[in-house]
Amino acid sequence: MTFDVVPICLGDKWVLVRAEVVSEFLPNTPWLPVPGSTPLIPGVTTWRGRAIPILDLLRALDLGAIAPLDARARIMVIECGLGAVAVPVDSAREVITLKDEELRPPHVSSTPYTTGEVDGKDSVLPLIEIAHILRDVGKVSS
Amino acid sequence: MRVYAPPSAVGSSTGYLLLDTTPTQLALPASKIFNVSRAIEWKAEPPTPFGSLLPIRFRVPEPEWILRISGISGPVAALVSGAIRIVYLRKASLLSMPTRTHVGFDFYSEVILADGKPSALVVNIDALPRAHREVDI
């Protein structure tokens, strides 16, 4: 059996997310801070005629934090059972198809929300479960 | 200050008061505002009952304006400073805030678009935390 993942770059860190939850990549889109919101969901942006929350994946993975005028190159739109969120990322590569046996339990990665590891060309890549982050945050856009 | 709708806007757009707030511009539905006055009669003590009515950006040390607002449970007052503009927006310029979101999002009902980009948030007055007491100024 196989599964598809998308490598995304946050700062200088590459991580993998399951391709099945990735809906679209947008060019850098400005987002609006929502005063009083949680740091992990700091604002909103627009997508397909509706407002969706911004997920600060850098903060969730302890890699820093985003800012409204941050020059992140891409916005990754994630759609899962809990709704749609927009995730600013620095870059992304094409979808990779992996065999189930290539995914190992996390040993090397200390990145939060890592559910597995995959050997990359130069390093071990953690597989991040965005749905777990959203569940911890509490609620997302419907 | 009197809030009015120009003839061309009646029936086609809705009025909002745009406040000079940071980091995000906030707006109030004009239909909820029944009075705007200078804050010259405002006394510094106690500041928190009014400051706690609205998000932190409204809690200003030197308020210039007092907005009297119609809430579900009666009139409330908000202290603001800076410029206040009245704008008339068509439905296409507004998006509903994401539902089922973090509690902080509940304080805002809509996103105002400018050139297709999010530019301001409409405050959901009835969802804001209430002050311990209300004072009829």
XYZ file of N, CA and C in Angstrom, chain A residues 34 41 43-45 50-54 84-85 139-142, chain B residues 95-102 105-106 108-111 121:
93
model
N -6.680 38.804 13.923
C -7.930 38.916 14.673
C -7.571 39.196 16.120
N -4.017 30.385 15.880
C -4.968 30.811 14.837
C -5.033 32.333 14.920
N -5.341 34.812 12.702
C -6.062 35.707 11.806
C -6.868 34.958 10.766
N -7.309 35.716 9.759
C -8.108 35.141 8.685
C -7.584 35.632 7.343
N -7.895 34.839 6.312
C -7.635 35.273 4.949
C -8.834 34.851 4.110
N -14.727 32.929 0.610
C -15.063 32.856 2.025
C -13.819 33.151 2.860
N -14.074 33.470 4.111
C -12.984 33.753 5.042
C -12.625 32.456 5.769
N -11.332 32.151 5.815
C -10.885 30.953 6.523
C -9.766 31.342 7.493
N -9.609 30.582 8.565
C -8.593 30.933 9.562
C -7.189 30.647 9.032
N -6.242 31.370 9.616
C -4.823 31.149 9.351
C -4.279 30.282 10.477
N -11.542 24.023 6.924
C -10.465 24.536 6.072
C -9.640 25.550 6.840
N -8.327 25.473 6.659
C -7.430 26.474 7.216
C -6.379 26.814 6.178
N -11.260 24.514 17.225
C -12.281 24.654 16.239
C -11.639 25.286 15.006
N -12.206 24.989 13.822
C -11.759 25.667 12.603
C -12.973 26.058 11.800
N -12.671 26.669 10.669
C -13.747 27.124 9.811
C -14.594 25.964 9.334
N -15.864 26.162 9.200
C -16.739 25.113 8.665
C -16.844 25.239 7.157
N -17.545 39.236 4.034
C -17.539 37.786 4.154
C -17.835 37.429 5.598
N -18.613 36.392 5.802
C -18.880 35.965 7.173
C -17.609 35.426 7.805
N -17.436 35.705 9.064
C -16.286 35.149 9.778
C -16.404 33.633 9.799
N -15.282 32.924 9.806
C -15.345 31.465 9.886
C -16.124 31.035 11.122
N -16.991 30.090 10.948
C -17.784 29.603 12.075
C -17.035 28.466 12.759
N -17.506 28.070 13.900
C -16.896 27.000 14.686
C -15.404 27.247 14.878
N -15.058 28.489 15.116
C -13.642 28.809 15.299
C -13.363 29.120 16.750
N -12.124 29.410 17.010
C -11.719 29.706 18.374
C -12.558 30.841 18.937
N -12.657 34.461 17.799
C -13.286 34.839 16.541
C -14.749 35.216 16.753
N -15.341 34.773 17.837
C -16.769 35.025 18.054
C -17.080 36.501 18.230
N -16.277 38.822 16.347
C -16.356 39.496 15.051
C -17.309 38.731 14.147
N -18.124 39.457 13.430
C -19.151 38.793 12.622
C -18.779 38.713 11.147
N -18.045 39.690 10.651
C -17.753 39.717 9.220
C -16.360 40.264 8.959
N -15.853 39.882 7.776
C -14.589 40.425 7.288
C -14.919 41.411 6.159
N -12.429 44.136 10.322
C -13.349 43.189 10.946
C -14.532 43.940 11.525
